[in-house]
Short mmCIF file of C-alpha atoms in Angstrom, two decimals:
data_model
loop_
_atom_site.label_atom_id
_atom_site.label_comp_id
_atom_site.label_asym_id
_atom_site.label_seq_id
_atom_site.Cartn_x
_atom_site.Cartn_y
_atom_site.Cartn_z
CA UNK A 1 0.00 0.00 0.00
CA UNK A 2 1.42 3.29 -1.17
CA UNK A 3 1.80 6.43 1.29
CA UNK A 4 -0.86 8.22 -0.43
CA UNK A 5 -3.60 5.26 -0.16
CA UNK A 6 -2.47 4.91 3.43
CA UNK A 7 -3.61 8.76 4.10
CA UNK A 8 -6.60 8.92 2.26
CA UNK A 9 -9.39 9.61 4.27
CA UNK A 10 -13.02 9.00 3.30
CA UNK A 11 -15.97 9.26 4.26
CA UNK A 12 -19.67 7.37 3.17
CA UNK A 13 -23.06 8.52 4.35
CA UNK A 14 -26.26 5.61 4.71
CA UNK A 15 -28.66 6.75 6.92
CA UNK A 16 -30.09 8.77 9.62
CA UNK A 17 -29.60 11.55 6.71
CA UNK A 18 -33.50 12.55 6.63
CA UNK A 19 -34.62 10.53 9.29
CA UNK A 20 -34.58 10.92 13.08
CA UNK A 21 -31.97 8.32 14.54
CA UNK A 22 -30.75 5.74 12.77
CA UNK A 23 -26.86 7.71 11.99
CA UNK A 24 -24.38 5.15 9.95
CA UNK A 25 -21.25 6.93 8.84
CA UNK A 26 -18.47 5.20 7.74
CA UNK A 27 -15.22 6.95 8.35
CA UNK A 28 -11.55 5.27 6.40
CA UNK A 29 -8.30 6.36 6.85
CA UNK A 30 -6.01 3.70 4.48
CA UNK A 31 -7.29 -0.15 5.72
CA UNK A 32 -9.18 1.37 9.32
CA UNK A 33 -12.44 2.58 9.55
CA UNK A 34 -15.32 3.18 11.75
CA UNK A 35 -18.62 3.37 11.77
CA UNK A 36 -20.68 5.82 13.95
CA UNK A 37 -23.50 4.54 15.08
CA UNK A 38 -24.98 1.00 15.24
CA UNK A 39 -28.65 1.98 15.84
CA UNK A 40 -31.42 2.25 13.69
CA UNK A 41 -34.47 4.44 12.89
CA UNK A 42 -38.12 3.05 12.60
CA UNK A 43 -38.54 2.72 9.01
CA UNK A 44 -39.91 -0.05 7.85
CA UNK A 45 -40.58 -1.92 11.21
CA UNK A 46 -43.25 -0.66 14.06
CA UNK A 47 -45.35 -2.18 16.28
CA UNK A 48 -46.84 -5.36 15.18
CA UNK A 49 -44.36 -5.42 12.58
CA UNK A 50 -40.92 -6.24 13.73
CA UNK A 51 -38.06 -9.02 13.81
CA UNK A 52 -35.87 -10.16 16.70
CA UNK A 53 -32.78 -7.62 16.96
CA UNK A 54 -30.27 -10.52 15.89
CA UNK A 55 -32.06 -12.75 13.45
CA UNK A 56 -33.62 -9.50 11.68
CA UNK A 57 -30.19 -8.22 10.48
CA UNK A 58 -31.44 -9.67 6.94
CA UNK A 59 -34.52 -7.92 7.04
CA UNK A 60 -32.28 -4.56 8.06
CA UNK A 61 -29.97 -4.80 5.85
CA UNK A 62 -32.51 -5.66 2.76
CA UNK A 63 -34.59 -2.51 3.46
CA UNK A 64 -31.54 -0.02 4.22
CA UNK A 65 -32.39 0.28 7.68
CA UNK A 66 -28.73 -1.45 8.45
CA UNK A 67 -25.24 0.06 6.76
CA UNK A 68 -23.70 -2.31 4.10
CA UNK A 69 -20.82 -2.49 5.80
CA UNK A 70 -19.93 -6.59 5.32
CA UNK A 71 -17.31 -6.70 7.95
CA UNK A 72 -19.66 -5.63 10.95
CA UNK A 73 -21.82 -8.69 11.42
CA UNK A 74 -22.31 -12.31 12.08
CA UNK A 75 -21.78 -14.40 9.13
CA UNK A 76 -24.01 -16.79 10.37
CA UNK A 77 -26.69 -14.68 10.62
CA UNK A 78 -25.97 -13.08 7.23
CA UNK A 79 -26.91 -16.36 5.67
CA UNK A 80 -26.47 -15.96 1.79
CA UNK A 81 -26.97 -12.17 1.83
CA UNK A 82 -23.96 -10.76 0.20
CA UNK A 83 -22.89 -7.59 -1.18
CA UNK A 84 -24.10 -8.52 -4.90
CA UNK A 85 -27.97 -8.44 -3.37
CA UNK A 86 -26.94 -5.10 -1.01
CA UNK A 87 -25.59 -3.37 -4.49
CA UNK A 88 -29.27 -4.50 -5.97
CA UNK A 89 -31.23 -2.44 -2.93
CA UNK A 90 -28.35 0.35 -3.13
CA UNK A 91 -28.23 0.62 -6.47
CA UNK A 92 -24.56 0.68 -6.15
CA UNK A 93 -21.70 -1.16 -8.02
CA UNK A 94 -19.45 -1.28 -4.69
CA UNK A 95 -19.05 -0.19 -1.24
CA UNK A 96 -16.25 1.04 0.09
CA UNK A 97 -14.97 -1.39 2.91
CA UNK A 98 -11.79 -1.95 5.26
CA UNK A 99 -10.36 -4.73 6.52
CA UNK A 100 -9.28 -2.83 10.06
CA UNK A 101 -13.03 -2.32 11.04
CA UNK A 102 -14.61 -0.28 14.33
CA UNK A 103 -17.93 0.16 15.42
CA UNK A 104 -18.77 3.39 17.93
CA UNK A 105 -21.92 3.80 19.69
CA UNK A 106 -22.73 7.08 21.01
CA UNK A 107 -25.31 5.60 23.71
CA UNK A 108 -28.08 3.28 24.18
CA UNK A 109 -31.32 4.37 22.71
CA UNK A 110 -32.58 2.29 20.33
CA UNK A 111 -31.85 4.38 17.12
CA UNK A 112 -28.38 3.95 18.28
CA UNK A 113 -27.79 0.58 19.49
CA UNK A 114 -30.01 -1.46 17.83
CA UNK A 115 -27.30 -3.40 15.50
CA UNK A 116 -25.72 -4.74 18.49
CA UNK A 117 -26.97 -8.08 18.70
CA UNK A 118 -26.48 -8.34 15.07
CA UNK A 119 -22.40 -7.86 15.09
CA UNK A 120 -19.75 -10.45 14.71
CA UNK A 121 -17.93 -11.74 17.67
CA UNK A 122 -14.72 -9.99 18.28
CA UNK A 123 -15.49 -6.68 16.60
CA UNK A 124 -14.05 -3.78 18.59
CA UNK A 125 -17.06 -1.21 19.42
CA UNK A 126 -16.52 1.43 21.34
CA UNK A 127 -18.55 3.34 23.68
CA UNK A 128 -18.76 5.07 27.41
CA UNK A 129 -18.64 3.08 30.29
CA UNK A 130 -22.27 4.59 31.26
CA UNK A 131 -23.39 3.74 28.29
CA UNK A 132 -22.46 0.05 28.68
CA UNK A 133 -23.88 -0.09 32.10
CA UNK A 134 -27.10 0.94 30.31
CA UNK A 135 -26.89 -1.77 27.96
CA UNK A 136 -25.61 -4.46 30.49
CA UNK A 137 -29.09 -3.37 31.86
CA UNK A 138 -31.22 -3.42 29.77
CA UNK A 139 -30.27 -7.30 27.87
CA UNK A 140 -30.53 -8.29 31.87
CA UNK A 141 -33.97 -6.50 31.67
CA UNK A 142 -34.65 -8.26 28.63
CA UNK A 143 -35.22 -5.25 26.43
CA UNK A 144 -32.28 -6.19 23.71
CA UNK A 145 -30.19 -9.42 23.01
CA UNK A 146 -26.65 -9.55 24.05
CA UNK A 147 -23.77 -8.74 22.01
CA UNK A 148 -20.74 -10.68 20.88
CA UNK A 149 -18.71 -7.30 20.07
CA UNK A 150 -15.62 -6.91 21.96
CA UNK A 151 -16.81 -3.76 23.80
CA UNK A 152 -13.75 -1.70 24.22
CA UNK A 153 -14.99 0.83 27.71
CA UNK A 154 -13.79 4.65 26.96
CA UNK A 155 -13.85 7.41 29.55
CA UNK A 156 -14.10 11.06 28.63
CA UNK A 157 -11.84 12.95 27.57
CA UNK A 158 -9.82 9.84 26.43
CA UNK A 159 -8.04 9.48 22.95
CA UNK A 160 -7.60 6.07 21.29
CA UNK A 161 -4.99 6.13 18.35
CA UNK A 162 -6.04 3.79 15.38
CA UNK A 163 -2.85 4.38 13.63
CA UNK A 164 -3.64 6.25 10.62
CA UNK A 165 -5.78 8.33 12.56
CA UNK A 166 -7.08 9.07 16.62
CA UNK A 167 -10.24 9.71 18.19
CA UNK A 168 -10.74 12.16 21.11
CA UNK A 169 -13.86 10.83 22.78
CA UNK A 170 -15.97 14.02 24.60
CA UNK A 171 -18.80 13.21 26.99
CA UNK A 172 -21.91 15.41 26.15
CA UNK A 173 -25.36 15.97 27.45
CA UNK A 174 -28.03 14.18 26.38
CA UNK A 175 -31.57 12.30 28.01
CA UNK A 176 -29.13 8.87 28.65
CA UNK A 177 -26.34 8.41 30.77
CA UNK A 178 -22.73 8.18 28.75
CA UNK A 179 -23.74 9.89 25.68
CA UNK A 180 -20.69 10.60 23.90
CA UNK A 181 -19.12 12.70 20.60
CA UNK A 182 -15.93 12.97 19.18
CA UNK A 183 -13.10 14.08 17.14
CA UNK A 184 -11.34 12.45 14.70
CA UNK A 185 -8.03 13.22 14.41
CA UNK A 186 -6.88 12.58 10.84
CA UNK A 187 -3.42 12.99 8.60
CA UNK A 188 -5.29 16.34 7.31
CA UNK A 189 -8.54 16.57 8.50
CA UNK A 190 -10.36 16.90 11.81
CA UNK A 191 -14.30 15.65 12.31
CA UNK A 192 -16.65 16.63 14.98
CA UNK A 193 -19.44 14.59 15.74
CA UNK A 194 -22.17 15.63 18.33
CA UNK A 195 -23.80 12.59 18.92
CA UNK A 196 -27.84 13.77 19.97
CA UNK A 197 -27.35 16.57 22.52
CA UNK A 198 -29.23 19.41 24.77
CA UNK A 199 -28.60 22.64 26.52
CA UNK A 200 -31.38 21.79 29.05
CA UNK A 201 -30.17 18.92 30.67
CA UNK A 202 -28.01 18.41 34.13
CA UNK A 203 -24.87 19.01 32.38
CA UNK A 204 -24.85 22.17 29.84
CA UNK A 205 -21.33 22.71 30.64
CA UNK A 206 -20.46 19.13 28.27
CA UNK A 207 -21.54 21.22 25.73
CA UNK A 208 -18.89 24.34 25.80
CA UNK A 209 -15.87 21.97 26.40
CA UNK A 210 -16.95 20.34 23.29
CA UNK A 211 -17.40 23.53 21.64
CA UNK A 212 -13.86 24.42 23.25
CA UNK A 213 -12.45 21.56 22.01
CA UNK A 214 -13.05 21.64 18.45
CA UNK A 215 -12.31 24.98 18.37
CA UNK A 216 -8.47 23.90 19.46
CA UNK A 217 -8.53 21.35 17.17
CA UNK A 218 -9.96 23.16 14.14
CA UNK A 219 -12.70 21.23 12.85
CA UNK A 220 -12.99 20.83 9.29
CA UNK A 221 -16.22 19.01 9.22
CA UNK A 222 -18.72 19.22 11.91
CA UNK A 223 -21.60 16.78 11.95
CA UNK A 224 -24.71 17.26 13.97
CA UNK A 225 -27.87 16.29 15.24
CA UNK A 226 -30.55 18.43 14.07
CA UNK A 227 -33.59 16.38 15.52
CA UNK A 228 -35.52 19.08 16.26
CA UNK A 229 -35.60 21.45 13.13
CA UNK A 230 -38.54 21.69 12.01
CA UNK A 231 -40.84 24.47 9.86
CA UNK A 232 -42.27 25.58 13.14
CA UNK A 233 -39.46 26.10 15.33
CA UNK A 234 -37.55 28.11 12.54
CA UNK A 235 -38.37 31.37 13.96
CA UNK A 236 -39.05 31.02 17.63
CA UNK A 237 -36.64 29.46 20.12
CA UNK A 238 -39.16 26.84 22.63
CA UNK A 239 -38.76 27.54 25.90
CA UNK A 240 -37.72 23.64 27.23
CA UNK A 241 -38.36 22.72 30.95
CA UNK A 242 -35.19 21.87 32.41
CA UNK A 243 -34.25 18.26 33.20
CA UNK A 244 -33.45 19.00 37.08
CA UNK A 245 -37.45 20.21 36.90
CA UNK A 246 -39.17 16.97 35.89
CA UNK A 247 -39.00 15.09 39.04
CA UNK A 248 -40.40 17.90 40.92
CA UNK A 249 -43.47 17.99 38.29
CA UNK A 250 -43.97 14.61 39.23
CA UNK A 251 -43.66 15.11 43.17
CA UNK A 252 -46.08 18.10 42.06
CA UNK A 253 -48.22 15.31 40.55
CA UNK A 254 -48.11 13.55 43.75
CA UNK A 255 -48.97 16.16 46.20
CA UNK A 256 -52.02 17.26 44.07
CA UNK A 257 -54.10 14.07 44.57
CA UNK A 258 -55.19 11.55 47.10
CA UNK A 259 -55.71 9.30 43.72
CA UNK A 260 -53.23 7.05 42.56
CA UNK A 261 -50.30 8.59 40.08
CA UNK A 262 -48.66 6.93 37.11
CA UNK A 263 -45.78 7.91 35.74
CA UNK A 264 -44.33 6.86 32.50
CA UNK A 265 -40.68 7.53 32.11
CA UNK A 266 -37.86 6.09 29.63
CA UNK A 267 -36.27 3.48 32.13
CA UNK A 268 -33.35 4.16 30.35
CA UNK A 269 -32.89 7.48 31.72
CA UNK A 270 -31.64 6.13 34.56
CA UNK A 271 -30.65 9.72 36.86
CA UNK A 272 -34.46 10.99 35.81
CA UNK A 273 -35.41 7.41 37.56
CA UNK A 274 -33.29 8.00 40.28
CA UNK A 275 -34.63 11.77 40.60
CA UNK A 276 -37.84 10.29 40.60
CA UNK A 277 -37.49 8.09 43.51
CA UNK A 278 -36.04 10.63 45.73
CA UNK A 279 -38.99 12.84 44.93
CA UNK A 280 -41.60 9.94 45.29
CA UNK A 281 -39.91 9.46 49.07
CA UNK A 282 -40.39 13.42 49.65
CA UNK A 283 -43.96 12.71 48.70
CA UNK A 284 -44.77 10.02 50.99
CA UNK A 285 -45.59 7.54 48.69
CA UNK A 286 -43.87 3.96 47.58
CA UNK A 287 -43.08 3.63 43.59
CA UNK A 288 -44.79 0.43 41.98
CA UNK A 289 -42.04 -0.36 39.31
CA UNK A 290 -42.68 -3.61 37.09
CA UNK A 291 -40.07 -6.84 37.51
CA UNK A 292 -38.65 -5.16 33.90
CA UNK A 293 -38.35 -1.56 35.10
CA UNK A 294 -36.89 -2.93 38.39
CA UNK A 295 -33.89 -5.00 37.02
CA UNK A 296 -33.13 -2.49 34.58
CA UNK A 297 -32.69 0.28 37.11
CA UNK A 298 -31.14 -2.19 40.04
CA UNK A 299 -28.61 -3.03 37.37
CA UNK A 300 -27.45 0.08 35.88
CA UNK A 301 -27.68 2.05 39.56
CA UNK A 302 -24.90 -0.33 40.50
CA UNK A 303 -22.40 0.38 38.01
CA UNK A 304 -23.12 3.88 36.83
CA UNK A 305 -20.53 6.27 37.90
CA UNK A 306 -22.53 9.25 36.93
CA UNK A 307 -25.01 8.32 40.16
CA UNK A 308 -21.99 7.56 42.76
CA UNK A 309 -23.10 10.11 45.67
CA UNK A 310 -26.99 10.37 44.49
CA UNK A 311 -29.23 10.04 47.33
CA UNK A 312 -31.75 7.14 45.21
CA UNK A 313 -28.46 4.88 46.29
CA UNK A 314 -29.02 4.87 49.86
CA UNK A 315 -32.57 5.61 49.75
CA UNK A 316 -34.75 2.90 51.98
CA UNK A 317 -35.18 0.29 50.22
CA UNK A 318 -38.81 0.15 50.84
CA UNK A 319 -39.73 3.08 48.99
CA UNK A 320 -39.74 0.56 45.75
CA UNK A 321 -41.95 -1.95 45.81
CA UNK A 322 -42.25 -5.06 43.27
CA UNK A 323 -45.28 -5.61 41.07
CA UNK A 324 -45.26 -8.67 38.87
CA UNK A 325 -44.84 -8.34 35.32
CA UNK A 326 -48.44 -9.45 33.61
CA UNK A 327 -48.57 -13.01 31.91
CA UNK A 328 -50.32 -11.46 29.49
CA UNK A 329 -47.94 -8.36 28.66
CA UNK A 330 -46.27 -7.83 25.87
CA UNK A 331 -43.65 -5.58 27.21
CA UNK A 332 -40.17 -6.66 28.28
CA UNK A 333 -39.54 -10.39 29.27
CA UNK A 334 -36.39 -10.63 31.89
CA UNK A 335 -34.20 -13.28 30.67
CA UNK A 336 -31.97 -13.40 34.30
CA UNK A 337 -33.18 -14.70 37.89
CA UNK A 338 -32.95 -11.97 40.05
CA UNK A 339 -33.22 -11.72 43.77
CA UNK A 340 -35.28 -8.53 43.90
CA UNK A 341 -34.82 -6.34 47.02
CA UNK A 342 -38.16 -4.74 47.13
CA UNK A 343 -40.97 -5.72 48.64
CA UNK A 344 -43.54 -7.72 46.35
CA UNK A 345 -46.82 -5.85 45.98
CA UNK A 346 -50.46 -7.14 44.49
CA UNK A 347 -52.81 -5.13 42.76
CA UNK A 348 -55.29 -5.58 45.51
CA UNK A 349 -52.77 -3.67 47.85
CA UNK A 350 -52.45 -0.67 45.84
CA UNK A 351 -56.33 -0.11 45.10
CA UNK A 352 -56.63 -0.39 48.89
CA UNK A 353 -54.99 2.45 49.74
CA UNK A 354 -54.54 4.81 46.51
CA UNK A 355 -53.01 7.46 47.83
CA UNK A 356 -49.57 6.23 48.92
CA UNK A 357 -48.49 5.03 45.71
CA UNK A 358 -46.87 6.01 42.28
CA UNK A 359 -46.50 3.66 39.70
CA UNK A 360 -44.32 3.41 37.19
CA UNK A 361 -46.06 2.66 34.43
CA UNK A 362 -44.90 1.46 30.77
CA UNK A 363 -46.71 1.96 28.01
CA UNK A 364 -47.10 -2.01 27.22
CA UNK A 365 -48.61 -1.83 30.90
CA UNK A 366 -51.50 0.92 30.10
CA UNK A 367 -54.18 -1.73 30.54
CA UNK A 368 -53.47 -2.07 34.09
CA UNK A 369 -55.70 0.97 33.93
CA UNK A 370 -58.55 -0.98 33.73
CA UNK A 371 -58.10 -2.56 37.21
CA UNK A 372 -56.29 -0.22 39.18
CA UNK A 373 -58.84 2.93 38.68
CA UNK A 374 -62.35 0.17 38.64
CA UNK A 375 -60.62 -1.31 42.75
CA UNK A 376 -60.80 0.39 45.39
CA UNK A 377 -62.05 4.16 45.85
CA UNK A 378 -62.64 6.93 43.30
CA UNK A 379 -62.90 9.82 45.45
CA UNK A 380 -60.00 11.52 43.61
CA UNK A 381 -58.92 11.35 40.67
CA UNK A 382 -55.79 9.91 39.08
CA UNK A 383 -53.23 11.57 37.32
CA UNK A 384 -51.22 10.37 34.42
CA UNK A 385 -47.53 11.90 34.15
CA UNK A 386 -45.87 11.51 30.84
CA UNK A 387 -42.43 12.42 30.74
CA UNK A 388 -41.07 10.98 27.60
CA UNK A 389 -42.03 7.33 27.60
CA UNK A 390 -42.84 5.60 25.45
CA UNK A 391 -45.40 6.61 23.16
CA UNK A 392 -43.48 9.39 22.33
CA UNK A 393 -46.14 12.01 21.53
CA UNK A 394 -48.67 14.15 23.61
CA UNK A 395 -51.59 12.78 20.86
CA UNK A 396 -51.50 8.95 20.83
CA UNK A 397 -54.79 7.76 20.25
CA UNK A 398 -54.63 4.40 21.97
CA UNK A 399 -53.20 5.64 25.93
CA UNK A 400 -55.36 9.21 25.37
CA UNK A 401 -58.55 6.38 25.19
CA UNK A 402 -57.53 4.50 28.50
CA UNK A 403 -57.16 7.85 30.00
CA UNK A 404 -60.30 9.04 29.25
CA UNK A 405 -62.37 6.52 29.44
CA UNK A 406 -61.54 5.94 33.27
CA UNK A 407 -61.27 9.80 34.27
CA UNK A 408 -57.71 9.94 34.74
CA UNK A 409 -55.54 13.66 34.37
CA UNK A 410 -53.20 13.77 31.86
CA UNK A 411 -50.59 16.32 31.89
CA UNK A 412 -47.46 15.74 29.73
CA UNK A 413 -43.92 16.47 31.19
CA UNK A 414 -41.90 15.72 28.46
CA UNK A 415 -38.39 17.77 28.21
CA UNK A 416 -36.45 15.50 25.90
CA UNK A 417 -32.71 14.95 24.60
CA UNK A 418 -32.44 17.37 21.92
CA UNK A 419 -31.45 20.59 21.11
CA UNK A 420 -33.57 23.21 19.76
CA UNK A 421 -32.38 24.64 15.85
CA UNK A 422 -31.43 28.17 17.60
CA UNK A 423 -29.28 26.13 19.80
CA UNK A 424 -27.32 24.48 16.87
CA UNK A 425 -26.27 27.24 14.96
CA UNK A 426 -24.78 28.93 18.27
CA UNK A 427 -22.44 25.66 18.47
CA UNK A 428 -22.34 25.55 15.04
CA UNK A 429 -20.77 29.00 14.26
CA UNK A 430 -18.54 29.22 17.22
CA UNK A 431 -17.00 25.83 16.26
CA UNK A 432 -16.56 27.39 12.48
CA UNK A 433 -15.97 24.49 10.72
CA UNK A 434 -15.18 24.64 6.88
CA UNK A 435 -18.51 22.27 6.60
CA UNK A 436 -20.97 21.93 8.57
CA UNK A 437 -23.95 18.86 8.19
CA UNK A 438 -26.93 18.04 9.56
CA UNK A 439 -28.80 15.11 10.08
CA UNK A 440 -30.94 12.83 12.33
CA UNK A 441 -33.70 15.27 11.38
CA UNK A 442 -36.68 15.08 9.45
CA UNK A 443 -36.10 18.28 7.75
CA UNK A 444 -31.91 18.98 7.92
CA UNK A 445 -32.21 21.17 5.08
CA UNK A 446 -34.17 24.06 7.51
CA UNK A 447 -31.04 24.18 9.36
CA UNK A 448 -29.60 28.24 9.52
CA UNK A 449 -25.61 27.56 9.39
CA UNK A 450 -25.05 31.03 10.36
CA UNK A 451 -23.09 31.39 7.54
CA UNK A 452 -21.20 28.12 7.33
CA UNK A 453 -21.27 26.11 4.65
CA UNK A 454 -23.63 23.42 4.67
CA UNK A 455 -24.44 20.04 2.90
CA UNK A 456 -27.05 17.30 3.75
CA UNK A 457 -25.54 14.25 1.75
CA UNK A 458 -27.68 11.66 -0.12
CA UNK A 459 -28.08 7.62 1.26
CA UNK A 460 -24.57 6.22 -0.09
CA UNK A 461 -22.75 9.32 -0.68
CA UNK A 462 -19.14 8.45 -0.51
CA UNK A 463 -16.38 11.09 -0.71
CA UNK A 464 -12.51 11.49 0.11
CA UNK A 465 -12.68 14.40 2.74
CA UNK A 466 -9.99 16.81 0.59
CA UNK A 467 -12.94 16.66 -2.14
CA UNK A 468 -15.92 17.42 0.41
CA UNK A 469 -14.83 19.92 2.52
CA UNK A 470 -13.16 21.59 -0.31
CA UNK A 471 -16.62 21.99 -2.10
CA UNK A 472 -19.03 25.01 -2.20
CA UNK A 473 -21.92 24.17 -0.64
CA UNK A 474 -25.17 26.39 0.33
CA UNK A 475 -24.50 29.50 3.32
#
């Protein structure tokens, strides 16, 4: 391999372009590369229509929904999909591919982490500590299949050198613990890459060293999340509630009835769970979590480093209490034996007395409704609190009709992961990058650059970085 081939750095673009989630960039230097991230977007699967996370890598990869990157995944789950049939759906004659092959993942929401299961044993994918706890979580919770990746744990700050090039890996801020960008370090360029991140959260600060940090390195290319860009936010910044205020909303919730309270909150956000358990104690009330929920919060809370000193640590143990997952569910099945340390609860117990419980309440769960509002007394009435669960919208049809039908408040607390389009072009233009490009959006091509130059690729795109950020793109 000649000097020049060794330096060349490329980069190809196949999805998460015009979609929210579902990011798979492939970045070369020479025979290394790495692709950022391993999730996926909804596309063609939802609801009743879905695979298993490991066996459906066929289905992914058929309908686009998984990169075409041949060196990332189980041969034996492959089958006889090649890259002949994957040039058929691209309409492509080749794909560029490397022998020396990463994977990153930025953190574990599902439009980031999906491909996991799906990945060959041995392939080095890198990602936060946090973030792993997460993960190690959730498989016990039975949420995802394991992986056989050879997860390689990075802290922040940390830089890993791949040879041709390095990566700096920066810690942002973001609904999920461990979410984490980067810079590549290459023989002549540098790339930024936000990963999904917020000005609202816990942690703003994450967001200036980042800012800080490509501005010492001189980013060439910045890549960001744009999730929120959208015709109607072009012109008027939202105000967002801040994360630390969420939990109180729900203590709020708690303190304004003598009715039961259900809350509905990403278990993966693990520091808004343990928020929400200090605030359920300040309330006087126990929180009802499922056998799911429960594992998936024991787990992580034991390994996280972001919650060493929170109070939910050494909170009483009895402020959780245990009710049984429903035979007939369809939510998470555990897959691990776990000697719970909560105190088992029936349904019988909470009807009884209403008004010393929250429960934590997955969507899946919603007909438990049905039972807990019809038992015991109806003096005062429930209140739903919806703070970016799952279903991910103030107007689904299906929980608004369980709501209403048994008189119970709804008031949504949602404050989300994602940074508002204002937001972006502030880190945008004090980063000053040659290029700037959006994506994980519906609508990147809204984004104000402030000036910069900007370019939202096409599925497949491939270019040597000299010939992209040299372009002249759109101001």
């Amino acid at each position: 391999m000649n000097q020049s081939h060794q330096n060349e750095e490329r980069i190809t673009f196949y999805g998460g372009l015009t979609t929210i989630g579902g990011v798979h960039i492939l970045y070369s230097c020479g025979d290394t590369g790495i692709v950022f991230d391993l999730g996926m977007a909804r596309g063609f699967f939802k609801g009743e229509v879905s695979v298993q996370s490991d066996f459906g890598i066929r289905s992914f990869l058929l309908t686009r929904m998984a990169p075409p990157v041949m060196g990332l995944y189980d041969p034996a789950l492959l089958g006889d999909v090649g890259e002949a049939e994957l040039a058929q759906v691209w309409g492509k004659d080749h794909f560029p591919q490397v022998n020396n092959l990463h994977g990153f993942v930025s953190h574990i929401h599902q439009d980031h982490m999906a491909l996991l299961p799906s990945l060959r044993a041995g392939l080095p994918v890198w990602m936060h500590r946090d973030a792993y706890a997460v993960y190690e979580a959730v498989v016990a919770a039975g949420e995802y299949e394991g992986t056989q990746a050879d997860i390689r744990l990075i802290e922040d700050g940390q830089i890993v050198n791949f040879g041709t090039f390095r990566i700096e890996f920066i810690e942002v801020d973001h609904d999920s613990p461990g979410v984490t960008g980067f810079i590549i370090h290459g023989p002549q360029h540098r790339i930024a890459f936000t990963a999904d991140w917020r000005r609202h959260g816990r942690n703003s600060y994450r967001m200036d060293r980042f800012i800080e940090r490509c501005q010492s390195a001189g980013v060439d290319l910045l890549i960001t999340e744009g999730t929120r860009m959208r015709p109607d936010t072009l012109f008027r910044k939202p105000k967002d509630r801040l994360e630390v205020e969420v939990a109180v909303e729900c203590r709020r919730a708690m303190e304004d009835t003598e009715g039961l309270v259900y809350v509905n909150i990403l278990a993966r956000n693990v520091e808004r769970i343990a928020d929400l358990i200090i605030r359920t104690q300040e309330a006087g009330r126990q929180l009802v979590m499922d056998e799911s929920t429960a594992i998936l919060w024991g787990e992580a809370s034991k390994k996280l480093r972001v919650l060493a000193g929170h109070q939910a640590l050494d909170a009483d143990q009895d402020v959780i209490r245990l009710l049984k997952t429903p035979q007939w569910s369809k939510g998470p099945q555990r897959t691990m034996e776990v000697e719970f340390p909560y105190e088992p609860i029936t349904l019988n117990e909470i009807t009884a007395n209403k008004s010393q419980f929250a429960v934590f309440l997955t969507y899946p769960h919603t007909p438990l409704i049905a039972e807990l509002e019809t038992f015991g007394s109806c003096a005062s009435a429930s209140i739903y609190v919806h703070a970016d669960g799952n279903p991910l919208t103030s107007s689904d049809e299906t929980l608004l009709k369980w709501l209403t039908e048994f008189g119970v408040q709804y008031r949504y607390c949602a404050t989300g992961g994602h940074a508002a389009p204002q937001e972006i072009a502030e880190l945008t233009t004090r980063i000053s990058p040659k290029l700037v490009i959006p994506l994980h959006s519906m609508h990147p091509t809204l984004f104000n650059s402030g000036g910069i130059s900007k370019y939202c690729p096409a599925p497949g795109e491939s270019y040597e970085l000299s010939e992209l950020v040299g372009k002249q793109f759109t101001r």
